[in-house]
């Protein structure tokens, strides 16, 4: 099987896992449940759960305990996209080639759908406790839950989004430090959650976990810089969302700060460093390496 076929197979498997944890659309709250399912099943690369599972496998993980965490992280990612698309934030009407959640269900329902997915994420991740028996595994699951909360919260994604929103509203002078703070916290934090949770649940040692956190930082920042690049070089058809939205929203990005060529070089440098870190582990995961390589040249 080549990389592309393997990737498609893994996406289908991840979607089947996520579906197991999604709500039934019944009851007086049916509309919000529909909006939650609409958002999470509207496509997407499933990059975060994929990285999580591949890191888990790299350190010898073989159990189902990883699955609720994979679903939970994708729920958190999708809640952040629903809220980010709202008129009060980026005011985007299309994502993944489909109408955004607020554009279909209205703003109030989209806020609630995001909140619903965020809560469901922790309810889902907590189900990992029901899949284990050893005391050692309980400690790993507890640590993984704490990582999820921290990296998704004010010391992670929400913190990065806060700095981003303020930089935009106040036309704050962008410095390299602020740019990297935003990229690290807004984007790399969830990638770090994915990769370190995989390592923690598989029982990797402390040195390997912190090396994985560093590799994930590089992958996450490179991913965001590539996102900045695609916003100016791609098309709405390929991306499935409006291009040029960073300029429209007065966002200072790596491209506006350093220029296109320097941004491309940055994606390459950060990714190569991440690949070096991954190759320094005793065990190998060829698919994980190929996945990181594919992100350097990703077109959407
Ligand atoms: C609103 C709390 C809150 C947070 C928003 C993640 C985020 C912070 C905003 C989303 C917009 C954005 C540009 C985020 C940076 C990370 C990023 C490039 C997200 C898109 O991730 P993909 O490409 O999405 O993995 P798919 O559609 O493939 O799932």
CSV table of N, CA, C and O in Angstrom, one decimal, residues 49-167:
chain,number,residue,atom,x,y,z
A,49,UNK,N,-5.9,13.4,15.6
A,49,UNK,CA,-6.0,12.0,16.1
A,49,UNK,C,-5.1,11.0,15.4
A,49,UNK,O,-4.6,10.0,16.0
A,50,UNK,N,-4.7,11.3,14.1
A,50,UNK,CA,-3.8,10.5,13.4
A,50,UNK,C,-2.4,10.6,14.0
A,50,UNK,O,-1.7,9.5,14.3
A,51,UNK,N,-1.9,11.8,14.3
A,51,UNK,CA,-0.6,11.9,15.0
A,51,UNK,C,-0.6,11.2,16.3
A,51,UNK,O,0.3,10.6,16.7
A,52,UNK,N,-1.8,11.4,17.0
A,52,UNK,CA,-1.8,10.8,18.4
A,52,UNK,C,-1.7,9.3,18.3
A,52,UNK,O,-0.9,8.7,19.0
A,53,UNK,N,-2.4,8.6,17.4
A,53,UNK,CA,-2.3,7.2,17.3
A,53,UNK,C,-1.0,6.7,16.8
A,53,UNK,O,-0.4,5.7,17.3
A,54,UNK,N,-0.4,7.5,15.9
A,54,UNK,CA,0.9,7.0,15.3
A,54,UNK,C,2.0,7.2,16.4
A,54,UNK,O,2.9,6.4,16.4
A,55,UNK,N,1.9,8.2,17.2
A,55,UNK,CA,2.9,8.3,18.3
A,55,UNK,C,2.7,7.2,19.4
A,55,UNK,O,3.6,6.7,19.9
A,56,UNK,N,1.4,6.9,19.6
A,56,UNK,CA,1.1,5.8,20.5
A,56,UNK,C,1.7,4.5,20.0
A,56,UNK,O,2.4,3.8,20.8
A,57,UNK,N,1.6,4.3,18.7
A,57,UNK,CA,2.1,3.0,18.1
A,57,UNK,C,3.7,3.1,18.1
A,57,UNK,O,4.3,2.0,18.3
A,58,UNK,N,4.3,4.2,17.9
A,58,UNK,CA,5.7,4.4,17.9
A,58,UNK,C,6.3,3.8,19.2
A,58,UNK,O,7.4,3.2,19.2
A,59,UNK,N,5.6,4.0,20.3
A,59,UNK,CA,6.1,3.5,21.6
A,59,UNK,C,5.5,2.2,22.0
A,59,UNK,O,5.5,1.9,23.2
A,60,UNK,N,4.9,1.5,21.1
A,60,UNK,CA,4.5,0.1,21.3
A,60,UNK,C,3.0,0.0,21.8
A,60,UNK,O,2.6,-1.0,22.2
A,61,UNK,N,2.3,1.1,21.8
A,61,UNK,CA,0.9,1.1,22.2
A,61,UNK,C,0.0,0.2,21.3
A,61,UNK,O,0.1,0.3,20.1
A,62,UNK,N,-0.8,-0.6,21.9
A,62,UNK,CA,-1.7,-1.5,21.1
A,62,UNK,C,-3.1,-1.5,21.5
A,62,UNK,O,-3.9,-2.3,21.0
A,63,UNK,N,-3.5,-0.8,22.6
A,63,UNK,CA,-4.8,-1.0,23.2
A,63,UNK,C,-5.8,0.1,22.7
A,63,UNK,O,-5.4,1.1,22.1
A,64,UNK,N,-7.1,-0.2,23.1
A,64,UNK,CA,-8.2,0.7,22.7
A,64,UNK,C,-8.2,2.0,23.5
A,64,UNK,O,-8.9,2.9,23.2
A,65,UNK,N,-7.4,2.1,24.6
A,65,UNK,CA,-7.4,3.2,25.5
A,65,UNK,C,-7.1,4.6,24.7
A,65,UNK,O,-7.6,5.6,25.1
A,66,UNK,N,-6.4,4.5,23.6
A,66,UNK,CA,-6.1,5.7,22.8
A,66,UNK,C,-7.4,6.2,22.1
A,66,UNK,O,-7.4,7.5,21.9
A,67,UNK,N,-8.3,5.4,21.8
A,67,UNK,CA,-9.4,5.8,21.0
A,67,UNK,C,-10.3,6.9,21.5
A,67,UNK,O,-10.6,7.9,20.8
A,68,UNK,N,-10.7,6.8,22.8
A,68,UNK,CA,-11.5,8.0,23.3
A,68,UNK,C,-10.7,9.3,23.3
A,68,UNK,O,-11.3,10.4,23.0
A,69,UNK,N,-9.4,9.2,23.5
A,69,UNK,CA,-8.6,10.4,23.4
A,69,UNK,C,-8.5,11.0,22.0
A,69,UNK,O,-8.5,12.2,21.7
A,70,UNK,N,-8.5,10.1,21.0
A,70,UNK,CA,-8.4,10.5,19.6
A,70,UNK,C,-9.7,11.2,19.2
A,70,UNK,O,-9.7,12.3,18.6
A,71,UNK,N,-10.9,10.7,19.7
A,71,UNK,CA,-12.2,11.3,19.4
A,71,UNK,C,-12.3,12.6,20.1
A,71,UNK,O,-12.7,13.6,19.6
A,72,UNK,N,-11.8,12.6,21.4
A,72,UNK,CA,-11.9,13.9,22.2
A,72,UNK,C,-11.1,15.0,21.6
A,72,UNK,O,-11.6,16.2,21.5
A,73,UNK,N,-9.9,14.7,21.1
A,73,UNK,CA,-9.1,15.8,20.5
A,73,UNK,C,-9.8,16.4,19.3
A,73,UNK,O,-9.7,17.6,19.0
A,74,UNK,N,-10.3,15.5,18.5
A,74,UNK,CA,-11.0,16.0,17.2
A,74,UNK,C,-12.2,16.8,17.6
A,74,UNK,O,-12.5,17.8,16.9
A,75,UNK,N,-12.9,16.4,18.7
A,75,UNK,CA,-14.1,17.3,19.1
A,75,UNK,C,-13.6,18.7,19.5
A,75,UNK,O,-14.2,19.7,19.2
A,76,UNK,N,-12.5,18.7,20.3
A,76,UNK,CA,-12.0,20.0,20.7
A,76,UNK,C,-11.5,20.8,19.5
A,76,UNK,O,-11.8,22.0,19.4
A,77,UNK,N,-10.8,20.2,18.6
A,77,UNK,CA,-10.4,20.9,17.3
A,77,UNK,C,-11.6,21.5,16.6
A,77,UNK,O,-11.6,22.6,16.2
A,78,UNK,N,-12.7,20.7,16.5
A,78,UNK,CA,-13.9,21.1,15.7
A,78,UNK,C,-14.6,22.2,16.5
A,78,UNK,O,-15.2,23.2,15.9
A,79,UNK,N,-14.7,22.1,17.8
A,79,UNK,CA,-15.3,23.2,18.6
A,79,UNK,C,-14.5,24.5,18.3
A,79,UNK,O,-15.1,25.6,18.1
A,80,UNK,N,-13.2,24.5,18.3
A,80,UNK,CA,-12.4,25.7,18.0
A,80,UNK,C,-12.7,26.3,16.7
A,80,UNK,O,-12.7,27.5,16.5
A,81,UNK,N,-12.9,25.4,15.7
A,81,UNK,CA,-13.1,25.9,14.3
A,81,UNK,C,-14.5,26.5,14.3
A,81,UNK,O,-14.7,27.6,13.6
A,82,UNK,N,-15.5,25.9,14.9
A,82,UNK,CA,-16.9,26.5,14.9
A,82,UNK,C,-16.8,27.9,15.5
A,82,UNK,O,-17.4,28.8,14.9
A,83,UNK,N,-16.1,28.0,16.6
A,83,UNK,CA,-16.1,29.4,17.3
A,83,UNK,C,-15.2,30.3,16.5
A,83,UNK,O,-15.6,31.5,16.4
A,84,UNK,N,-14.2,29.8,15.9
A,84,UNK,CA,-13.3,30.7,15.1
A,84,UNK,C,-14.0,31.3,13.9
A,84,UNK,O,-13.7,32.4,13.5
A,85,UNK,N,-14.9,30.5,13.3
A,85,UNK,CA,-15.6,31.0,12.1
A,85,UNK,C,-16.7,32.0,12.4
A,85,UNK,O,-17.3,32.6,11.5
A,86,UNK,N,-17.1,32.1,13.7
A,86,UNK,CA,-18.3,33.0,14.0
A,86,UNK,C,-18.1,34.4,13.6
A,86,UNK,O,-16.9,34.9,13.5
A,87,UNK,N,-19.1,35.2,13.3
A,87,UNK,CA,-19.0,36.6,13.0
A,87,UNK,C,-18.2,37.4,14.0
A,87,UNK,O,-17.4,38.3,13.6
A,88,UNK,N,-18.3,37.0,15.3
A,88,UNK,CA,-17.5,37.8,16.3
A,88,UNK,C,-16.0,37.5,16.2
A,88,UNK,O,-15.2,38.2,16.7
A,89,UNK,N,-15.6,36.4,15.5
A,89,UNK,CA,-14.2,36.1,15.3
A,89,UNK,C,-13.8,36.3,13.8
A,89,UNK,O,-13.7,37.5,13.4
A,90,UNK,N,-13.7,35.3,13.1
A,90,UNK,CA,-13.2,35.5,11.7
A,90,UNK,C,-14.3,35.7,10.7
A,90,UNK,O,-14.0,36.1,9.5
A,91,UNK,N,-15.5,35.5,11.1
A,91,UNK,CA,-16.7,35.7,10.2
A,91,UNK,C,-16.5,35.0,8.8
A,91,UNK,O,-16.6,35.6,7.8
A,92,UNK,N,-16.2,33.7,8.9
A,92,UNK,CA,-16.1,32.9,7.7
A,92,UNK,C,-17.4,32.1,7.4
A,92,UNK,O,-18.0,31.5,8.3
A,93,UNK,N,-17.7,32.1,6.1
A,93,UNK,CA,-19.0,31.5,5.7
A,93,UNK,C,-18.8,30.0,5.2
A,93,UNK,O,-19.7,29.2,5.2
A,94,UNK,N,-17.5,29.7,4.8
A,94,UNK,CA,-17.2,28.4,4.3
A,94,UNK,C,-16.0,27.8,4.9
A,94,UNK,O,-15.0,28.5,5.2
A,95,UNK,N,-16.0,26.5,5.1
A,95,UNK,CA,-14.9,25.8,5.6
A,95,UNK,C,-15.0,24.3,5.0
A,95,UNK,O,-16.1,23.8,5.0
A,96,UNK,N,-13.9,23.8,4.6
A,96,UNK,CA,-13.9,22.4,4.1
A,96,UNK,C,-14.9,22.3,2.9
A,96,UNK,O,-15.5,21.2,2.8
A,97,UNK,N,-15.1,23.4,2.2
A,97,UNK,CA,-16.0,23.3,1.0
A,97,UNK,C,-17.4,23.3,1.4
A,97,UNK,O,-18.3,23.2,0.6
A,98,UNK,N,-17.7,23.5,2.7
A,98,UNK,CA,-19.1,23.5,3.1
A,98,UNK,C,-19.4,24.7,3.9
A,98,UNK,O,-18.5,25.4,4.4
A,99,UNK,N,-20.7,25.0,4.1
A,99,UNK,CA,-21.1,26.2,4.9
A,99,UNK,C,-20.6,26.0,6.3
A,99,UNK,O,-20.7,24.8,6.8
A,100,UNK,N,-20.2,27.0,7.0
A,100,UNK,CA,-19.7,26.9,8.4
A,100,UNK,C,-21.0,26.7,9.3
A,100,UNK,O,-22.1,27.0,8.8
A,101,UNK,N,-20.7,26.2,10.5
A,101,UNK,CA,-21.9,25.8,11.3
A,101,UNK,C,-22.8,27.0,11.6
A,101,UNK,O,-24.0,26.8,11.5
A,102,UNK,N,-22.3,28.2,11.9
A,102,UNK,CA,-23.2,29.3,12.2
A,102,UNK,C,-23.9,29.7,10.9
A,102,UNK,O,-25.1,30.2,11.0
A,103,UNK,N,-23.3,29.5,9.7
A,103,UNK,CA,-24.0,29.8,8.5
A,103,UNK,C,-25.2,28.9,8.2
A,103,UNK,O,-26.1,29.3,7.4
A,104,UNK,N,-25.2,27.7,8.8
A,104,UNK,CA,-26.3,26.8,8.6
A,104,UNK,C,-27.3,26.9,9.8
A,104,UNK,O,-28.5,27.0,9.6
A,105,UNK,N,-26.8,26.9,11.0
A,105,UNK,CA,-27.7,26.8,12.2
A,105,UNK,C,-27.9,28.2,12.9
A,105,UNK,O,-28.6,28.2,13.9
A,106,UNK,N,-27.2,29.2,12.5
A,106,UNK,CA,-27.3,30.5,13.2
A,106,UNK,C,-26.2,30.6,14.3
A,106,UNK,O,-25.7,29.6,14.7
A,107,UNK,N,-26.0,31.9,14.7
A,107,UNK,CA,-24.8,32.1,15.6
A,107,UNK,C,-25.0,31.5,17.0
A,107,UNK,O,-24.1,30.9,17.5
A,108,UNK,N,-26.2,31.6,17.5
A,108,UNK,CA,-26.5,31.1,18.9
A,108,UNK,C,-26.3,29.6,18.9
A,108,UNK,O,-25.6,29.1,19.8
A,109,UNK,N,-26.8,28.9,17.9
A,109,UNK,CA,-26.7,27.5,17.9
A,109,UNK,C,-25.3,27.0,17.7
A,109,UNK,O,-24.9,26.0,18.2
A,110,UNK,N,-24.5,27.8,16.9
A,110,UNK,CA,-23.1,27.5,16.7
A,110,UNK,C,-22.3,27.6,17.9
A,110,UNK,O,-21.4,26.8,18.2
A,111,UNK,N,-22.6,28.7,18.7
A,111,UNK,CA,-21.9,28.8,20.0
A,111,UNK,C,-22.2,27.6,20.9
A,111,UNK,O,-21.3,27.0,21.5
A,112,UNK,N,-23.5,27.2,20.9
A,112,UNK,CA,-23.9,26.1,21.8
A,112,UNK,C,-23.2,24.8,21.2
A,112,UNK,O,-22.8,23.9,22.0
A,113,UNK,N,-23.2,24.6,19.9
A,113,UNK,CA,-22.6,23.4,19.3
A,113,UNK,C,-21.1,23.3,19.7
A,113,UNK,O,-20.6,22.2,20.0
A,114,UNK,N,-20.4,24.4,19.7
A,114,UNK,CA,-19.0,24.4,20.1
A,114,UNK,C,-18.9,24.0,21.6
A,114,UNK,O,-18.1,23.2,22.0
A,115,UNK,N,-19.7,24.6,22.4
A,115,UNK,CA,-19.7,24.3,23.8
A,115,UNK,C,-20.1,22.8,24.0
A,115,UNK,O,-19.5,22.2,24.9
A,116,UNK,N,-21.0,22.4,23.3
A,116,UNK,CA,-21.4,20.9,23.4
A,116,UNK,C,-20.3,20.0,23.1
A,116,UNK,O,-20.0,19.0,23.8
A,117,UNK,N,-19.5,20.3,22.0
A,117,UNK,CA,-18.4,19.5,21.6
A,117,UNK,C,-17.3,19.5,22.6
A,117,UNK,O,-16.6,18.5,22.9
A,118,UNK,N,-17.1,20.7,23.2
A,118,UNK,CA,-16.0,20.8,24.2
A,118,UNK,C,-16.3,20.0,25.4
A,118,UNK,O,-15.4,19.2,25.9
A,119,UNK,N,-17.6,20.0,25.9
A,119,UNK,CA,-17.9,19.2,27.0
A,119,UNK,C,-17.9,17.7,26.7
A,119,UNK,O,-17.5,16.9,27.5
A,120,UNK,N,-18.4,17.4,25.5
A,120,UNK,CA,-18.5,16.0,25.1
A,120,UNK,C,-17.0,15.4,25.0
A,120,UNK,O,-16.8,14.2,25.3
A,121,UNK,N,-16.1,16.3,24.7
A,121,UNK,CA,-14.7,15.8,24.5
A,121,UNK,C,-14.2,15.3,25.9
A,121,UNK,O,-13.6,14.2,25.9
A,122,UNK,N,-14.4,16.0,27.0
A,122,UNK,CA,-13.9,15.5,28.3
A,122,UNK,C,-14.7,14.3,28.8
A,122,UNK,O,-14.2,13.4,29.4
A,123,UNK,N,-16.0,14.3,28.5
A,123,UNK,CA,-16.8,13.1,28.8
A,123,UNK,C,-16.3,11.9,28.1
A,123,UNK,O,-16.1,10.8,28.7
A,124,UNK,N,-15.9,12.1,26.8
A,124,UNK,CA,-15.4,11.0,26.0
A,124,UNK,C,-14.0,10.6,26.5
A,124,UNK,O,-13.8,9.3,26.7
A,125,UNK,N,-13.1,11.5,26.7
A,125,UNK,CA,-11.8,11.1,27.1
A,125,UNK,C,-11.8,10.4,28.5
A,125,UNK,O,-11.1,9.4,28.7
A,126,UNK,N,-12.7,10.8,29.4
A,126,UNK,CA,-12.8,10.1,30.7
A,126,UNK,C,-13.2,8.7,30.5
A,126,UNK,O,-13.0,7.8,31.4
A,127,UNK,N,-13.9,8.3,29.4
A,127,UNK,CA,-14.3,6.9,29.2
A,127,UNK,C,-13.0,6.0,29.1
A,127,UNK,O,-13.2,4.8,29.1
A,128,UNK,N,-11.9,6.6,28.8
A,128,UNK,CA,-10.6,5.8,28.7
A,128,UNK,C,-10.4,5.0,30.1
A,128,UNK,O,-9.9,3.9,30.1
A,129,UNK,N,-10.8,5.6,31.2
A,129,UNK,CA,-10.7,5.0,32.5
A,129,UNK,C,-11.4,3.6,32.5
A,129,UNK,O,-11.1,2.7,33.2
A,130,UNK,N,-12.5,3.5,31.7
A,130,UNK,CA,-13.3,2.3,31.7
A,130,UNK,C,-12.7,1.2,30.9
A,130,UNK,O,-13.1,0.0,30.9
A,131,UNK,N,-11.6,1.5,30.2
A,131,UNK,CA,-10.9,0.6,29.3
A,131,UNK,C,-9.6,0.0,29.8
A,131,UNK,O,-8.9,-0.7,29.1
A,132,UNK,N,-9.3,0.4,31.1
A,132,UNK,CA,-8.0,-0.1,31.6
A,132,UNK,C,-8.2,-0.8,33.0
A,132,UNK,O,-9.2,-0.7,33.6
A,133,UNK,N,-7.2,-1.5,33.4
A,133,UNK,CA,-7.2,-2.2,34.7
A,133,UNK,C,-6.1,-1.9,35.6
A,133,UNK,O,-6.3,-1.9,36.8
A,134,UNK,N,-4.9,-1.7,35.1
A,134,UNK,CA,-3.7,-1.6,35.9
A,134,UNK,C,-3.6,-0.2,36.5
A,134,UNK,O,-4.0,0.8,35.9
A,135,UNK,N,-3.0,-0.1,37.7
A,135,UNK,CA,-2.8,1.2,38.4
A,135,UNK,C,-2.0,2.1,37.6
A,135,UNK,O,-2.3,3.3,37.4
A,136,UNK,N,-1.0,1.5,36.9
A,136,UNK,CA,0.0,2.3,36.1
A,136,UNK,C,-0.8,3.0,34.9
A,136,UNK,O,-0.6,4.1,34.6
A,137,UNK,N,-1.8,2.2,34.4
A,137,UNK,CA,-2.6,2.8,33.3
A,137,UNK,C,-3.5,3.9,33.8
A,137,UNK,O,-3.7,4.9,33.0
A,138,UNK,N,-4.0,3.8,35.0
A,138,UNK,CA,-4.8,4.9,35.6
A,138,UNK,C,-4.0,6.2,35.6
A,138,UNK,O,-4.5,7.2,35.3
A,139,UNK,N,-2.8,6.0,36.1
A,139,UNK,CA,-2.0,7.2,36.2
A,139,UNK,C,-1.7,7.8,34.8
A,139,UNK,O,-1.7,9.1,34.6
A,140,UNK,N,-1.5,7.0,33.8
A,140,UNK,CA,-1.2,7.5,32.4
A,140,UNK,C,-2.5,8.2,31.9
A,140,UNK,O,-2.4,9.3,31.3
A,141,UNK,N,-3.6,7.6,32.1
A,141,UNK,CA,-4.9,8.3,31.6
A,141,UNK,C,-5.1,9.6,32.3
A,141,UNK,O,-5.5,10.6,31.7
A,142,UNK,N,-4.9,9.6,33.6
A,142,UNK,CA,-5.0,10.9,34.4
A,142,UNK,C,-4.1,12.0,33.8
A,142,UNK,O,-4.5,13.1,33.6
A,143,UNK,N,-2.9,11.6,33.5
A,143,UNK,CA,-1.9,12.5,33.0
A,143,UNK,C,-2.3,13.0,31.6
A,143,UNK,O,-2.2,14.2,31.3
A,144,UNK,N,-2.8,12.1,30.8
A,144,UNK,CA,-3.2,12.4,29.4
A,144,UNK,C,-4.4,13.4,29.5
A,144,UNK,O,-4.4,14.4,28.7
A,145,UNK,N,-5.3,13.2,30.5
A,145,UNK,CA,-6.4,14.1,30.6
A,145,UNK,C,-6.0,15.5,31.0
A,145,UNK,O,-6.5,16.5,30.5
A,146,UNK,N,-5.0,15.6,31.9
A,146,UNK,CA,-4.4,16.9,32.3
A,146,UNK,C,-3.7,17.6,31.1
A,146,UNK,O,-3.9,18.8,30.9
A,147,UNK,N,-3.0,16.8,30.3
A,147,UNK,CA,-2.4,17.4,29.1
A,147,UNK,C,-3.4,18.0,28.2
A,147,UNK,O,-3.3,19.1,27.7
A,148,UNK,N,-4.5,17.2,28.0
A,148,UNK,CA,-5.6,17.7,27.1
A,148,UNK,C,-6.2,19.0,27.5
A,148,UNK,O,-6.3,20.0,26.8
A,149,UNK,N,-6.5,19.1,28.8
A,149,UNK,CA,-7.1,20.3,29.4
A,149,UNK,C,-6.1,21.5,29.3
A,149,UNK,O,-6.5,22.6,28.9
A,150,UNK,N,-4.8,21.3,29.6
A,150,UNK,CA,-3.9,22.4,29.6
A,150,UNK,C,-3.6,22.9,28.2
A,150,UNK,O,-3.7,24.1,27.9
A,151,UNK,N,-3.4,22.0,27.2
A,151,UNK,CA,-3.0,22.4,25.9
A,151,UNK,C,-4.2,23.0,25.1
A,151,UNK,O,-4.0,23.7,24.1
A,152,UNK,N,-5.4,22.6,25.5
A,152,UNK,CA,-6.6,23.2,24.8
A,152,UNK,C,-7.0,24.5,25.5
A,152,UNK,O,-7.8,25.3,24.9
A,153,UNK,N,-6.5,24.8,26.7
A,153,UNK,CA,-7.1,25.9,27.5
A,153,UNK,C,-6.3,27.2,27.4
A,153,UNK,O,-5.6,27.4,26.4
A,154,UNK,N,-6.3,28.0,28.5
A,154,UNK,CA,-5.7,29.3,28.5
A,154,UNK,C,-4.2,29.2,28.4
A,154,UNK,O,-3.5,30.2,28.1
A,155,UNK,N,-3.6,28.1,28.8
A,155,UNK,CA,-2.1,27.9,28.7
A,155,UNK,C,-1.8,27.2,27.4
A,155,UNK,O,-0.7,26.7,27.2
A,156,UNK,N,-2.8,27.1,26.5
A,156,UNK,CA,-2.6,26.5,25.2
A,156,UNK,C,-3.4,27.2,24.1
A,156,UNK,O,-3.3,28.4,24.0
A,157,UNK,N,-4.3,26.5,23.4
A,157,UNK,CA,-5.0,27.1,22.3
A,157,UNK,C,-5.8,28.3,22.6
A,157,UNK,O,-5.7,29.3,21.8
A,158,UNK,N,-6.5,28.4,23.7
A,158,UNK,CA,-7.3,29.6,24.0
A,158,UNK,C,-6.4,30.8,24.3
A,158,UNK,O,-6.7,31.9,23.9
A,159,UNK,N,-5.3,30.5,25.0
A,159,UNK,CA,-4.3,31.5,25.2
A,159,UNK,C,-3.8,32.1,23.9
A,159,UNK,O,-3.7,33.3,23.8
A,160,UNK,N,-3.5,31.3,22.9
A,160,UNK,CA,-3.0,31.7,21.6
A,160,UNK,C,-4.0,32.5,20.9
A,160,UNK,O,-3.7,33.5,20.3
A,161,UNK,N,-5.3,32.0,21.0
A,161,UNK,CA,-6.3,32.7,20.3
A,161,UNK,C,-6.6,34.1,20.9
A,161,UNK,O,-6.8,35.1,20.2
A,162,UNK,N,-6.4,34.2,22.2
A,162,UNK,CA,-6.6,35.5,22.9
A,162,UNK,C,-5.5,36.5,22.4
A,162,UNK,O,-5.9,37.6,22.0
A,163,UNK,N,-4.3,36.1,22.3
A,163,UNK,CA,-3.2,37.0,21.8
A,163,UNK,C,-3.5,37.4,20.4
A,163,UNK,O,-3.2,38.5,19.9
A,164,UNK,N,-4.0,36.4,19.6
A,164,UNK,CA,-4.3,36.7,18.2
A,164,UNK,C,-5.4,37.7,18.0
A,164,UNK,O,-5.3,38.7,17.3
A,165,UNK,N,-6.5,37.5,18.8
A,165,UNK,CA,-7.6,38.4,18.7
A,165,UNK,C,-7.2,39.8,19.1
A,165,UNK,O,-7.5,40.8,18.5
A,166,UNK,N,-6.4,39.9,20.2
A,166,UNK,CA,-6.0,41.2,20.7
A,166,UNK,C,-5.0,41.9,19.7
A,166,UNK,O,-5.1,43.1,19.5
A,167,UNK,N,-4.1,41.1,19.1
A,167,UNK,CA,-3.2,41.7,18.1
A,167,UNK,C,-3.9,42.3,17.0
A,167,UNK,O,-3.6,43.4,16.4
